[in-house]
PDB file of C-alpha atoms and ligand atoms in Angstrom:
ATOM      1  CA  UNK A 105      17.549  31.651 -14.809  1.00 60.00           C
ATOM      2  CA  UNK A 106      20.049  30.228 -12.112  1.00 77.00           C
ATOM      3  CA  UNK A 107      21.016  26.591 -12.527  1.00 88.00           C
ATOM      4  CA  UNK A 108      18.631  23.940 -11.095  1.00 97.00           C
ATOM      5  CA  UNK A 109      19.773  22.048  -8.057  1.00 98.00           C
ATOM      6  CA  UNK A 110      20.498  18.569  -8.447  1.00 98.00           C
ATOM      7  CA  UNK A 111      18.671  15.536  -6.565  1.00 98.00           C
ATOM      8  CA  UNK A 112      19.771  11.877  -6.734  1.00 98.00           C
ATOM      9  CA  UNK A 113      17.100   9.602  -6.229  1.00 97.00           C
ATOM     10  CA  UNK A 114      18.427   6.773  -4.265  1.00 96.00           C
ATOM     11  CA  UNK A 115      15.355   5.347  -2.543  1.00 90.00           C
ATOM     12  CA  UNK A 116      13.686   2.259  -3.265  1.00 86.00           C
ATOM     13  CA  UNK A 117      14.058  -1.551  -2.282  1.00 89.00           C
ATOM     14  CA  UNK A 118      16.696  -2.824  -4.777  1.00 91.00           C
ATOM     15  CA  UNK A 119      14.765  -6.455  -4.676  1.00 94.00           C
ATOM     16  CA  UNK A 120      16.128  -7.352  -7.989  1.00 95.00           C
ATOM     17  CA  UNK A 121      19.866  -6.712  -6.649  1.00 94.00           C
ATOM     18  CA  UNK A 122      19.092  -8.593  -3.554  1.00 93.00           C
ATOM     19  CA  UNK A 123      18.218  -5.567  -1.273  1.00 91.00           C
ATOM     20  CA  UNK A 124      20.503  -2.863   0.200  1.00 91.00           C
ATOM     21  CA  UNK A 125      21.480   0.357  -1.255  1.00 93.00           C
ATOM     22  CA  UNK A 126      22.024  -0.137  -5.119  1.00 95.00           C
ATOM     23  CA  UNK A 127      23.738   3.149  -5.006  1.00 95.00           C
ATOM     24  CA  UNK A 128      26.348   1.784  -2.649  1.00 96.00           C
ATOM     25  CA  UNK A 129      27.322  -1.080  -5.136  1.00 96.00           C
ATOM     26  CA  UNK A 130      30.745  -1.098  -6.785  1.00 96.00           C
ATOM     27  CA  UNK A 131      30.890  -0.578 -10.395  1.00 95.00           C
ATOM     28  CA  UNK A 132      34.305  -0.097 -11.910  1.00 94.00           C
ATOM     29  CA  UNK A 133      36.021   0.238  -8.542  1.00 95.00           C
ATOM     30  CA  UNK A 134      33.629   2.968  -7.525  1.00 96.00           C
ATOM     31  CA  UNK A 135      30.218   3.206  -5.984  1.00 97.00           C
ATOM     32  CA  UNK A 136      27.436   3.936  -8.187  1.00 97.00           C
ATOM     33  CA  UNK A 137      26.288   7.207  -6.495  1.00 98.00           C
ATOM     34  CA  UNK A 138      29.960   8.268  -7.162  1.00 98.00           C
ATOM     35  CA  UNK A 139      29.403   8.024 -10.906  1.00 98.00           C
ATOM     36  CA  UNK A 140      26.256  10.067 -10.831  1.00 98.00           C
ATOM     37  CA  UNK A 141      27.728  12.726  -8.452  1.00 98.00           C
ATOM     38  CA  UNK A 142      30.546  13.067 -11.305  1.00 97.00           C
ATOM     39  CA  UNK A 143      28.007  13.329 -14.016  1.00 98.00           C
ATOM     40  CA  UNK A 144      25.306  15.620 -12.365  1.00 98.00           C
ATOM     41  CA  UNK A 145      27.628  17.901 -10.256  1.00 98.00           C
ATOM     42  CA  UNK A 146      28.729  20.021 -13.310  1.00 97.00           C
ATOM     43  CA  UNK A 147      25.218  20.280 -14.578  1.00 96.00           C
ATOM     44  CA  UNK A 148      23.642  21.945 -11.764  1.00 96.00           C
ATOM     45  CA  UNK A 149      23.823  24.034  -8.351  1.00 94.00           C
ATOM     46  CA  UNK A 150      24.184  22.247  -4.971  1.00 97.00           C
ATOM     47  CA  UNK A 151      23.143  18.640  -5.033  1.00 98.00           C
ATOM     48  CA  UNK A 152      21.190  16.397  -2.431  1.00 98.00           C
ATOM     49  CA  UNK A 153      20.602  12.591  -2.315  1.00 98.00           C
ATOM     50  CA  UNK A 154      17.021  11.251  -1.703  1.00 96.00           C
ATOM     51  CA  UNK A 155      16.636   7.878   0.084  1.00 94.00           C
ATOM     52  CA  UNK A 156      14.373   6.702   2.881  1.00 87.00           C
ATOM     53  CA  UNK A 157      15.370   4.932   6.053  1.00 85.00           C
ATOM     54  CA  UNK A 158      18.858   6.128   8.038  1.00 87.00           C
ATOM     55  CA  UNK A 159      20.277   8.964   6.050  1.00 89.00           C
ATOM     56  CA  UNK A 160      23.745   8.423   7.964  1.00 90.00           C
ATOM     57  CA  UNK A 161      24.632   5.383   5.712  1.00 92.00           C
ATOM     58  CA  UNK A 162      24.761   7.921   2.746  1.00 96.00           C
ATOM     59  CA  UNK A 163      26.775  10.654   4.810  1.00 94.00           C
ATOM     60  CA  UNK A 164      29.885   9.559   3.185  1.00 95.00           C
ATOM     61  CA  UNK A 165      29.314  11.466  -0.048  1.00 97.00           C
ATOM     62  CA  UNK A 166      29.374  14.762   1.932  1.00 97.00           C
ATOM     63  CA  UNK A 167      25.983  15.816   0.297  1.00 98.00           C
ATOM     64  CA  UNK A 168      22.381  16.505   2.096  1.00 97.00           C
ATOM     65  CA  UNK A 169      20.279  13.356   2.367  1.00 97.00           C
ATOM     66  CA  UNK A 170      16.603  14.102   2.242  1.00 96.00           C
ATOM     67  CA  UNK A 171      14.112  11.446   3.377  1.00 93.00           C
ATOM     68  CA  UNK A 172      10.624  11.040   1.322  1.00 87.00           C
ATOM     69  CA  UNK A 173       8.475  13.559   2.907  1.00 77.00           C
ATOM     70  CA  UNK A 174       5.284  11.388   2.270  1.00 81.00           C
ATOM     71  CA  UNK A 175       5.500   8.174   4.386  1.00 74.00           C
ATOM     72  CA  UNK A 176       4.342   4.889   2.822  1.00 74.00           C
ATOM     73  CA  UNK A 177       4.400   6.304  -0.657  1.00 77.00           C
ATOM     74  CA  UNK A 178       6.040   3.801  -2.859  1.00 76.00           C
ATOM     75  CA  UNK A 179       8.090   4.896  -6.195  1.00 84.00           C
ATOM     76  CA  UNK A 180      10.360   7.815  -7.086  1.00 91.00           C
ATOM     77  CA  UNK A 181       7.719  10.389  -7.176  1.00 92.00           C
ATOM     78  CA  UNK A 182       7.876  10.625  -3.225  1.00 93.00           C
ATOM     79  CA  UNK A 183      11.544  11.218  -3.763  1.00 95.00           C
ATOM     80  CA  UNK A 184      11.073  14.059  -6.387  1.00 96.00           C
ATOM     81  CA  UNK A 185       8.624  15.589  -3.852  1.00 96.00           C
ATOM     82  CA  UNK A 186      11.196  15.350  -1.260  1.00 95.00           C
ATOM     83  CA  UNK A 187      14.002  17.055  -3.467  1.00 97.00           C
ATOM     84  CA  UNK A 188      11.380  19.784  -4.476  1.00 97.00           C
ATOM     85  CA  UNK A 189      10.967  20.520  -0.500  1.00 97.00           C
ATOM     86  CA  UNK A 190      14.658  20.476  -0.056  1.00 97.00           C
ATOM     87  CA  UNK A 191      15.038  22.956  -3.202  1.00 98.00           C
ATOM     88  CA  UNK A 192      12.412  25.292  -1.902  1.00 97.00           C
ATOM     89  CA  UNK A 193      14.274  25.541   1.394  1.00 97.00           C
ATOM     90  CA  UNK A 194      17.280  26.491  -0.566  1.00 97.00           C
ATOM     91  CA  UNK A 195      15.520  29.168  -2.411  1.00 97.00           C
ATOM     92  CA  UNK A 196      15.902  27.319  -5.898  1.00 97.00           C
ATOM     93  CA  UNK A 197      13.187  27.395  -8.703  1.00 97.00           C
ATOM     94  CA  UNK A 198      13.786  23.802 -10.224  1.00 98.00           C
ATOM     95  CA  UNK A 199      15.549  20.579  -9.695  1.00 98.00           C
ATOM     96  CA  UNK A 200      16.959  18.160 -11.998  1.00 98.00           C
ATOM     97  CA  UNK A 201      16.844  14.558 -10.882  1.00 98.00           C
ATOM     98  CA  UNK A 202      18.772  11.647 -11.954  1.00 98.00           C
ATOM     99  CA  UNK A 203      18.370   7.789 -10.630  1.00 98.00           C
ATOM    100  CA  UNK A 204      21.273   6.522  -8.508  1.00 98.00           C
ATOM    101  CA  UNK A 205      21.608   3.377 -10.519  1.00 97.00           C
ATOM    102  CA  UNK A 206      22.319   4.778 -14.031  1.00 98.00           C
ATOM    103  CA  UNK A 207      25.994   5.782 -14.178  1.00 97.00           C
ATOM    104  CA  UNK A 208      26.203   6.907 -17.856  1.00 97.00           C
ATOM    105  CA  UNK A 209      23.281   9.221 -18.384  1.00 98.00           C
ATOM    106  CA  UNK A 210      23.999  12.106 -20.659  1.00 98.00           C
ATOM    107  CA  UNK A 211      26.459  15.081 -19.625  1.00 97.00           C
ATOM    108  CA  UNK A 212      24.155  17.518 -21.143  1.00 98.00           C
ATOM    109  CA  UNK A 213      21.077  16.140 -19.500  1.00 98.00           C
ATOM    110  CA  UNK A 214      20.542  19.414 -17.413  1.00 98.00           C
ATOM    111  CA  UNK A 215      20.888  21.780 -20.608  1.00 97.00           C
ATOM    112  CA  UNK A 216      18.580  19.642 -23.031  1.00 98.00           C
ATOM    113  CA  UNK A 217      15.831  19.468 -20.314  1.00 98.00           C
ATOM    114  CA  UNK A 218      15.898  23.093 -20.076  1.00 98.00           C
ATOM    115  CA  UNK A 219      16.005  23.792 -23.679  1.00 98.00           C
ATOM    116  CA  UNK A 220      12.947  21.318 -24.203  1.00 98.00           C
ATOM    117  CA  UNK A 221      10.788  22.443 -21.078  1.00 98.00           C
ATOM    118  CA  UNK A 222       7.227  22.646 -21.477  1.00 94.00           C
ATOM    119  CA  UNK A 223       5.269  26.030 -20.554  1.00 96.00           C
ATOM    120  CA  UNK A 224       5.183  24.711 -16.742  1.00 96.00           C
ATOM    121  CA  UNK A 225       8.847  24.266 -16.786  1.00 97.00           C
ATOM    122  CA  UNK A 226       8.635  20.297 -16.480  1.00 98.00           C
ATOM    123  CA  UNK A 227      10.441  18.187 -18.771  1.00 98.00           C
ATOM    124  CA  UNK A 228      11.476  14.507 -18.960  1.00 98.00           C
ATOM    125  CA  UNK A 229      14.285  12.712 -20.613  1.00 98.00           C
ATOM    126  CA  UNK A 230      13.705  10.049 -23.142  1.00 98.00           C
ATOM    127  CA  UNK A 231      15.565   7.668 -25.426  1.00 98.00           C
ATOM    128  CA  UNK A 232      14.693   5.071 -28.272  1.00 97.00           C
ATOM    129  CA  UNK A 233      14.648   1.421 -26.930  1.00 95.00           C
ATOM    130  CA  UNK A 234      16.094  -1.488 -29.269  1.00 93.00           C
ATOM    131  CA  UNK A 235      12.955  -1.462 -31.396  1.00 95.00           C
ATOM    132  CA  UNK A 236      13.260   2.400 -32.046  1.00 95.00           C
ATOM    133  CA  UNK A 237      10.401   3.429 -29.629  1.00 97.00           C
ATOM    134  CA  UNK A 238      10.964   6.373 -27.553  1.00 98.00           C
ATOM    135  CA  UNK A 239      10.766   5.570 -23.997  1.00 97.00           C
ATOM    136  CA  UNK A 240      10.373   8.031 -21.293  1.00 97.00           C
ATOM    137  CA  UNK A 241      12.873   8.126 -18.125  1.00 97.00           C
ATOM    138  CA  UNK A 242      10.742   9.781 -15.545  1.00 96.00           C
ATOM    139  CA  UNK A 243      13.617   9.618 -12.890  1.00 97.00           C
ATOM    140  CA  UNK A 244      15.436  11.971 -15.171  1.00 98.00           C
ATOM    141  CA  UNK A 245      13.554  15.225 -15.408  1.00 98.00           C
ATOM    142  CA  UNK A 246      13.541  18.703 -14.584  1.00 98.00           C
ATOM    143  CA  UNK A 247      10.890  19.650 -12.025  1.00 98.00           C
ATOM    144  CA  UNK A 248       9.528  23.365 -10.905  1.00 98.00           C
ATOM    145  CA  UNK A 249       9.495  24.195  -7.179  1.00 98.00           C
ATOM    146  CA  UNK A 250       6.265  26.109  -7.959  1.00 98.00           C
ATOM    147  CA  UNK A 251       4.522  22.730  -8.877  1.00 97.00           C
ATOM    148  CA  UNK A 252       5.562  20.883  -5.552  1.00 96.00           C
ATOM    149  CA  UNK A 253       2.191  21.651  -3.641  1.00 96.00           C
ATOM    150  CA  UNK A 254       0.452  20.425  -6.767  1.00 97.00           C
ATOM    151  CA  UNK A 255       2.418  17.117  -6.693  1.00 96.00           C
ATOM    152  CA  UNK A 256       1.856  16.728  -2.792  1.00 95.00           C
ATOM    153  CA  UNK A 257      -1.713  17.003  -3.562  1.00 94.00           C
ATOM    154  CA  UNK A 258      -1.677  14.358  -6.334  1.00 94.00           C
ATOM    155  CA  UNK A 259       0.341  11.905  -4.458  1.00 93.00           C
ATOM    156  CA  UNK A 260      -1.801  12.184  -1.271  1.00 92.00           C
ATOM    157  CA  UNK A 261      -4.942  11.752  -3.409  1.00 92.00           C
ATOM    158  CA  UNK A 262      -2.969   8.357  -4.743  1.00 90.00           C
ATOM    159  CA  UNK A 263      -1.123   9.223  -7.836  1.00 89.00           C
ATOM    160  CA  UNK A 264       1.263   6.504  -8.613  1.00 85.00           C
ATOM    161  CA  UNK A 265       2.545   7.052 -12.216  1.00 89.00           C
ATOM    162  CA  UNK A 266       4.721   9.829 -12.972  1.00 90.00           C
ATOM    163  CA  UNK A 267       3.743  10.256 -16.433  1.00 93.00           C
ATOM    164  CA  UNK A 268      -0.085  11.022 -15.646  1.00 94.00           C
ATOM    165  CA  UNK A 269       1.026  13.900 -13.601  1.00 95.00           C
ATOM    166  CA  UNK A 270       3.654  15.308 -15.997  1.00 96.00           C
ATOM    167  CA  UNK A 271       1.415  14.682 -19.153  1.00 96.00           C
ATOM    168  CA  UNK A 272      -1.151  16.611 -17.239  1.00 96.00           C
ATOM    169  CA  UNK A 273       1.199  19.461 -16.872  1.00 97.00           C
ATOM    170  CA  UNK A 274       2.210  19.507 -20.412  1.00 97.00           C
ATOM    171  CA  UNK A 275       5.668  18.477 -19.696  1.00 98.00           C
ATOM    172  CA  UNK A 276       8.336  18.470 -22.513  1.00 98.00           C
ATOM    173  CA  UNK A 277      10.406  15.755 -23.654  1.00 98.00           C
ATOM    174  CA  UNK A 278      14.191  15.789 -24.499  1.00 98.00           C
ATOM    175  CA  UNK A 279      15.093  13.025 -26.498  1.00 98.00           C
ATOM    176  CA  UNK A 280      18.765  11.563 -26.272  1.00 98.00           C
ATOM    177  CA  UNK A 281      20.534   9.239 -28.653  1.00 97.00           C
ATOM    178  CA  UNK A 282      20.627   5.594 -27.990  1.00 96.00           C
ATOM    179  CA  UNK A 283      23.798   4.747 -29.734  1.00 93.00           C
ATOM    180  CA  UNK A 284      26.319   2.924 -29.123  1.00 92.00           C
ATOM    181  CA  UNK A 285      24.187   2.259 -26.206  1.00 94.00           C
ATOM    182  CA  UNK A 286      21.331   3.738 -24.238  1.00 96.00           C
ATOM    183  CA  UNK A 287      22.630   6.385 -21.794  1.00 97.00           C
ATOM    184  CA  UNK A 288      20.097   5.600 -19.355  1.00 98.00           C
ATOM    185  CA  UNK A 289      21.002   1.978 -19.083  1.00 97.00           C
ATOM    186  CA  UNK A 290      20.450   1.289 -15.292  1.00 96.00           C
ATOM    187  CA  UNK A 291      22.056  -1.214 -13.014  1.00 97.00           C
ATOM    188  CA  UNK A 292      19.215  -3.611 -11.329  1.00 96.00           C
ATOM    189  CA  UNK A 293      20.805  -6.914 -10.911  1.00 96.00           C
ATOM    190  CA  UNK A 294      24.073  -8.406 -10.182  1.00 95.00           C
ATOM    191  CA  UNK A 295      24.352  -9.028 -14.118  1.00 96.00           C
ATOM    192  CA  UNK A 296      23.891  -5.372 -14.805  1.00 97.00           C
ATOM    193  CA  UNK A 297      27.004  -4.666 -12.803  1.00 96.00           C
ATOM    194  CA  UNK A 298      29.078  -6.969 -15.183  1.00 95.00           C
ATOM    195  CA  UNK A 299      27.482  -5.307 -18.108  1.00 95.00           C
ATOM    196  CA  UNK A 300      27.903  -1.411 -16.696  1.00 96.00           C
ATOM    197  CA  UNK A 301      31.654  -2.484 -16.277  1.00 95.00           C
ATOM    198  CA  UNK A 302      31.832  -3.890 -19.830  1.00 93.00           C
ATOM    199  CA  UNK A 303      30.394  -0.390 -21.020  1.00 92.00           C
ATOM    200  CA  UNK A 304      32.713   1.682 -18.849  1.00 88.00           C
ATOM    201  CA  UNK A 305      35.529   2.223 -21.384  1.00 73.00           C
ATOM    202  CA  UNK A 306      32.866   3.440 -24.051  1.00 68.00           C
ATOM    203  CA  UNK A 307      31.115   5.941 -21.876  1.00 65.00           C
TER     204      UNK A 307
HETATM  205  N1  GTP B  45      12.424   7.947  -2.854  1.00 75.40           N
HETATM  206  C1  GTP B  45      12.265   6.810  -3.602  1.00 75.40           C
HETATM  207  N2  GTP B  45      12.901   6.473  -4.568  1.00 75.40           N
HETATM  208  C2  GTP B  45      12.545   5.273  -5.239  1.00 75.40           C
HETATM  209  C3  GTP B  45      11.622   4.588  -4.548  1.00 75.40           C
HETATM  210  N3  GTP B  45      11.550   3.354  -5.105  1.00 75.40           N
HETATM  211  C4  GTP B  45      12.488   3.550  -6.290  1.00 75.40           C
HETATM  212  N4  GTP B  45      13.077   4.731  -6.087  1.00 75.40           N
HETATM  213  C5  GTP B  45      14.236   5.120  -7.067  1.00 75.40           C
HETATM  214  O1  GTP B  45      13.657   5.151  -8.397  1.00 75.40           O
HETATM  215  C6  GTP B  45      14.601   4.635  -9.451  1.00 75.40           C
HETATM  216  C7  GTP B  45      14.061   3.396 -10.101  1.00 75.40           C
HETATM  217  O2  GTP B  45      14.103   2.533  -8.902  1.00 75.40           O
HETATM  218  P1  GTP B  45      13.585   0.902  -9.318  1.00 75.40           P
HETATM  219  O3  GTP B  45      14.879  -0.043  -9.756  1.00 75.40           O
HETATM  220  O4  GTP B  45      12.523   0.810 -10.234  1.00 75.40           O
HETATM  221  O5  GTP B  45      13.174   0.326  -8.048  1.00 75.40           O
HETATM  222  P2  GTP B  45      14.095  -0.357  -6.750  1.00 75.40           P
HETATM  223  O6  GTP B  45      13.197  -0.482  -5.760  1.00 75.40           O
HETATM  224  O7  GTP B  45      15.221   0.645  -6.615  1.00 75.40           O
HETATM  225  O8  GTP B  45      14.584  -1.541  -7.292  1.00 75.40           O
HETATM  226  P3  GTP B  45      13.479  -2.950  -7.369  1.00 75.40           P
HETATM  227  O9  GTP B  45      13.023  -3.323  -6.238  1.00 75.40           O
HETATM  228  O10 GTP B  45      14.469  -3.879  -8.070  1.00 75.40           O
HETATM  229  O11 GTP B  45      12.447  -2.633  -8.437  1.00 75.40           O
HETATM  230  C8  GTP B  45      15.739   4.568  -8.620  1.00 75.40           C
HETATM  231  O12 GTP B  45      16.718   5.756  -8.696  1.00 75.40           O
HETATM  232  C9  GTP B  45      15.139   4.240  -7.026  1.00 75.40           C
HETATM  233  O13 GTP B  45      16.357   4.857  -6.235  1.00 75.40           O
HETATM  234  C10 GTP B  45      11.008   4.856  -3.381  1.00 75.40           C
HETATM  235  O14 GTP B  45      10.178   4.178  -2.828  1.00 75.40           O
HETATM  236  N5  GTP B  45      11.350   6.252  -2.907  1.00 75.40           N
END
Protein backbone atom coordinates (compact mmCIF):
# COMPACT_ATOMS: atom_id res chain seq x y z
CA UNK A 1 0.00 0.00 0.00
CA UNK A 2 1.29 3.47 -0.84
CA UNK A 3 1.89 5.92 1.99
CA UNK A 4 -1.23 7.86 2.98
CA UNK A 5 -1.33 11.56 2.26
CA UNK A 6 -1.12 13.99 5.19
CA UNK A 7 -3.77 16.56 6.15
CA UNK A 8 -3.14 19.19 8.81
CA UNK A 9 -6.41 20.23 10.44
CA UNK A 10 -6.11 23.97 10.96
CA UNK A 11 -9.75 25.12 10.96
CA UNK A 12 -11.74 26.21 13.97
CA UNK A 13 -12.23 29.46 15.83
CA UNK A 14 -9.48 29.32 18.47
CA UNK A 15 -11.71 31.11 20.96
CA UNK A 16 -9.62 30.03 23.96
CA UNK A 17 -6.59 31.55 22.25
CA UNK A 18 -8.44 34.81 21.60
CA UNK A 19 -9.22 34.13 17.93
CA UNK A 20 -7.15 34.03 14.77
CA UNK A 21 -5.29 30.98 13.50
CA UNK A 22 -3.82 28.86 16.26
CA UNK A 23 -1.49 27.28 13.72
CA UNK A 24 0.18 30.65 13.09
CA UNK A 25 1.04 31.17 16.77
CA UNK A 26 4.74 31.11 17.56
CA UNK A 27 6.07 28.33 19.79
CA UNK A 28 9.80 28.09 20.34
CA UNK A 29 10.44 30.67 17.62
CA UNK A 30 8.42 28.86 14.95
CA UNK A 31 4.77 28.69 13.98
CA UNK A 32 2.81 25.73 15.29
CA UNK A 33 2.13 24.55 11.74
CA UNK A 34 5.90 24.45 11.06
CA UNK A 35 6.29 21.98 13.93
CA UNK A 36 3.42 19.88 12.60
CA UNK A 37 4.79 19.88 9.04
CA UNK A 38 8.18 18.70 10.35
CA UNK A 39 6.56 15.79 12.21
CA UNK A 40 4.02 14.74 9.60
CA UNK A 41 6.11 15.20 6.45
CA UNK A 42 8.35 12.14 6.88
CA UNK A 43 5.32 9.99 7.73
CA UNK A 44 3.23 10.51 4.60
CA UNK A 45 3.20 11.35 0.91
CA UNK A 46 2.05 14.84 -0.13
CA UNK A 47 0.50 17.10 2.51
CA UNK A 48 -2.28 19.70 2.56
CA UNK A 49 -3.59 22.13 5.16
CA UNK A 50 -7.31 22.26 5.90
CA UNK A 51 -8.81 25.55 7.09
CA UNK A 52 -11.80 27.74 6.53
CA UNK A 53 -11.80 31.28 5.20
CA UNK A 54 -9.26 32.87 2.89
CA UNK A 55 -6.64 30.22 1.97
CA UNK A 56 -4.08 32.95 1.13
CA UNK A 57 -3.28 33.54 4.81
CA UNK A 58 -1.81 30.03 5.00
CA UNK A 59 -0.09 29.99 1.61
CA UNK A 60 3.35 30.74 3.11
CA UNK A 61 3.80 27.05 4.00
CA UNK A 62 3.91 26.10 0.33
CA UNK A 63 1.21 23.45 0.73
CA UNK A 64 -2.25 23.27 -0.84
CA UNK A 65 -4.91 24.76 1.46
CA UNK A 66 -8.24 22.98 1.23
CA UNK A 67 -11.41 24.53 2.60
CA UNK A 68 -14.15 22.56 4.35
CA UNK A 69 -16.36 21.03 1.66
CA UNK A 70 -19.51 21.28 3.78
CA UNK A 71 -20.40 24.86 4.65
CA UNK A 72 -21.60 25.60 8.18
CA UNK A 73 -20.58 22.27 9.63
CA UNK A 74 -18.59 23.01 12.78
CA UNK A 75 -15.79 20.79 14.00
CA UNK A 76 -12.88 18.89 12.56
CA UNK A 77 -14.94 16.18 10.83
CA UNK A 78 -15.70 18.62 8.03
CA UNK A 79 -11.95 19.11 7.72
CA UNK A 80 -11.40 15.35 7.50
CA UNK A 81 -13.96 15.21 4.69
CA UNK A 82 -12.27 18.08 2.86
CA UNK A 83 -8.96 16.23 3.21
CA UNK A 84 -10.49 13.05 1.81
CA UNK A 85 -11.94 14.96 -1.15
CA UNK A 86 -8.51 16.45 -1.84
CA UNK A 87 -6.83 13.03 -1.52
CA UNK A 88 -9.35 11.45 -3.90
CA UNK A 89 -8.35 14.03 -6.48
CA UNK A 90 -4.73 12.97 -6.00
CA UNK A 91 -5.59 9.31 -6.56
CA UNK A 92 -4.69 8.41 -2.96
CA UNK A 93 -6.37 5.68 -0.91
CA UNK A 94 -6.05 7.16 2.60
CA UNK A 95 -5.05 10.20 4.65
CA UNK A 96 -3.41 10.65 8.02
CA UNK A 97 -4.69 13.71 9.89
CA UNK A 98 -2.88 15.78 12.50
CA UNK A 99 -4.16 18.83 14.39
CA UNK A 100 -2.34 22.09 13.76
CA UNK A 101 -2.22 22.86 17.49
CA UNK A 102 -0.32 19.73 18.57
CA UNK A 103 3.45 20.13 18.18
CA UNK A 104 4.72 16.90 19.80
CA UNK A 105 2.60 14.14 18.27
CA UNK A 106 4.43 10.82 17.75
CA UNK A 107 6.96 10.47 14.96
CA UNK A 108 5.60 6.97 14.29
CA UNK A 109 1.95 8.11 14.18
CA UNK A 110 1.29 7.02 10.59
CA UNK A 111 3.00 3.63 10.92
CA UNK A 112 1.21 2.81 14.18
CA UNK A 113 -2.18 3.88 12.81
CA UNK A 114 -1.69 1.65 9.78
CA UNK A 115 -0.61 -1.28 11.96
CA UNK A 116 -3.73 -0.97 14.16
CA UNK A 117 -6.34 -0.15 11.50
CA UNK A 118 -9.68 -1.94 11.61
CA UNK A 119 -11.15 -3.90 8.67
CA UNK A 120 -12.46 -0.68 7.07
CA UNK A 121 -8.99 0.86 7.23
CA UNK A 122 -9.96 3.41 9.90
CA UNK A 123 -7.86 4.00 12.98
CA UNK A 124 -7.70 6.67 15.71
CA UNK A 125 -4.80 7.55 17.98
CA UNK A 126 -5.21 7.39 21.75
CA UNK A 127 -3.15 7.88 24.90
CA UNK A 128 -3.70 7.51 28.65
CA UNK A 129 -4.67 10.68 30.52
CA UNK A 130 -3.30 11.60 33.96
CA UNK A 131 -5.67 9.08 35.60
CA UNK A 132 -4.49 6.30 33.30
CA UNK A 133 -7.74 6.24 31.33
CA UNK A 134 -7.14 5.86 27.60
CA UNK A 135 -8.52 8.83 25.67
CA UNK A 136 -8.97 8.87 21.92
CA UNK A 137 -7.69 11.78 19.85
CA UNK A 138 -10.05 11.93 16.86
CA UNK A 139 -8.08 14.62 15.03
CA UNK A 140 -5.22 12.08 14.74
CA UNK A 141 -6.46 9.31 12.53
CA UNK A 142 -6.09 7.18 9.44
CA UNK A 143 -9.05 7.71 7.12
CA UNK A 144 -9.71 5.66 3.96
CA UNK A 145 -10.80 7.61 0.89
CA UNK A 146 -13.33 4.84 0.16
CA UNK A 147 -15.40 6.04 3.14
CA UNK A 148 -15.67 9.67 2.10
CA UNK A 149 -19.18 9.49 0.64
CA UNK A 150 -20.34 7.64 3.74
CA UNK A 151 -18.82 10.40 5.90
CA UNK A 152 -20.37 13.11 3.72
CA UNK A 153 -23.80 11.49 4.08
CA UNK A 154 -23.39 11.20 7.85
CA UNK A 155 -22.32 14.83 8.21
CA UNK A 156 -25.15 16.01 5.98
CA UNK A 157 -27.54 14.02 8.18
CA UNK A 158 -26.29 15.95 11.23
CA UNK A 159 -23.44 13.84 12.65
CA UNK A 160 -21.33 15.91 15.05
CA UNK A 161 -19.32 13.45 17.12
CA UNK A 162 -16.43 11.77 15.34
CA UNK A 163 -16.29 8.64 17.48
CA UNK A 164 -19.92 7.74 16.80
CA UNK A 165 -19.04 7.44 13.13
CA UNK A 166 -15.65 5.76 13.64
CA UNK A 167 -17.08 3.25 16.14
CA UNK A 168 -19.82 2.46 13.63
CA UNK A 169 -17.11 1.54 11.13
CA UNK A 170 -15.07 -0.61 13.48
CA UNK A 171 -12.14 1.77 13.69
CA UNK A 172 -8.95 0.47 15.23
CA UNK A 173 -7.09 2.28 17.99
CA UNK A 174 -3.37 2.94 18.29
CA UNK A 175 -2.48 3.65 21.94
CA UNK A 176 0.63 5.76 22.49
CA UNK A 177 2.68 6.16 25.64
CA UNK A 178 2.00 9.28 27.72
CA UNK A 179 5.36 9.38 29.47
CA UNK A 180 7.23 11.58 30.10
CA UNK A 181 4.30 13.65 28.80
CA UNK A 182 1.28 13.17 26.57
CA UNK A 183 2.48 13.56 22.96
CA UNK A 184 -1.01 14.79 22.07
CA UNK A 185 -0.69 17.81 24.34
CA UNK A 186 -2.37 20.59 22.35
CA UNK A 187 -2.04 24.34 22.52
CA UNK A 188 -5.40 25.95 23.26
CA UNK A 189 -4.57 29.00 25.39
CA UNK A 190 -1.73 31.54 25.74
CA UNK A 191 -0.67 29.61 28.88
CA UNK A 192 -0.36 26.46 26.76
CA UNK A 193 2.19 28.24 24.57
CA UNK A 194 4.42 28.71 27.60
CA UNK A 195 3.88 25.07 28.59
CA UNK A 196 4.78 23.88 25.08
CA UNK A 197 7.96 25.94 25.11
CA UNK A 198 8.92 24.37 28.43
CA UNK A 199 8.39 20.91 26.91
CA UNK A 200 10.28 21.72 23.73
CA UNK A 201 13.62 20.49 25.02
CA UNK A 202 12.16 17.15 26.10
CA UNK A 203 10.30 16.39 22.86
N1 LIG B 1 -11.87 22.14 9.39
C1 LIG B 1 -12.23 22.43 10.62
N2 LIG B 1 -11.37 22.11 11.61
C2 LIG B 1 -11.73 22.43 12.88
C3 LIG B 1 -12.96 23.07 13.15
N3 LIG B 1 -13.03 23.27 14.50
C4 LIG B 1 -11.90 22.78 15.02
N4 LIG B 1 -11.10 22.28 14.06
C5 LIG B 1 -9.78 21.64 14.23
O1 LIG B 1 -9.93 20.66 15.24
C6 LIG B 1 -8.81 20.64 16.11
C7 LIG B 1 -9.25 20.88 17.53
O2 LIG B 1 -9.82 22.15 17.58
P1 LIG B 1 -10.33 22.80 18.96
O3 LIG B 1 -9.17 23.29 19.74
O4 LIG B 1 -11.25 21.84 19.65
O5 LIG B 1 -11.25 23.98 18.42
P2 LIG B 1 -10.83 25.43 18.00
O6 LIG B 1 -12.02 26.02 17.33
O7 LIG B 1 -9.56 25.39 17.21
O8 LIG B 1 -10.53 26.18 19.36
P3 LIG B 1 -11.57 26.68 20.50
O9 LIG B 1 -12.49 27.67 19.83
O10 LIG B 1 -10.70 27.33 21.54
O11 LIG B 1 -12.29 25.45 20.99
C8 LIG B 1 -7.85 21.68 15.57
O12 LIG B 1 -6.94 21.01 14.71
C9 LIG B 1 -8.74 22.60 14.76
O13 LIG B 1 -7.98 23.18 13.72
C10 LIG B 1 -13.85 23.40 12.04
O14 LIG B 1 -14.94 23.95 12.19
N5 LIG B 1 -13.42 23.04 10.80
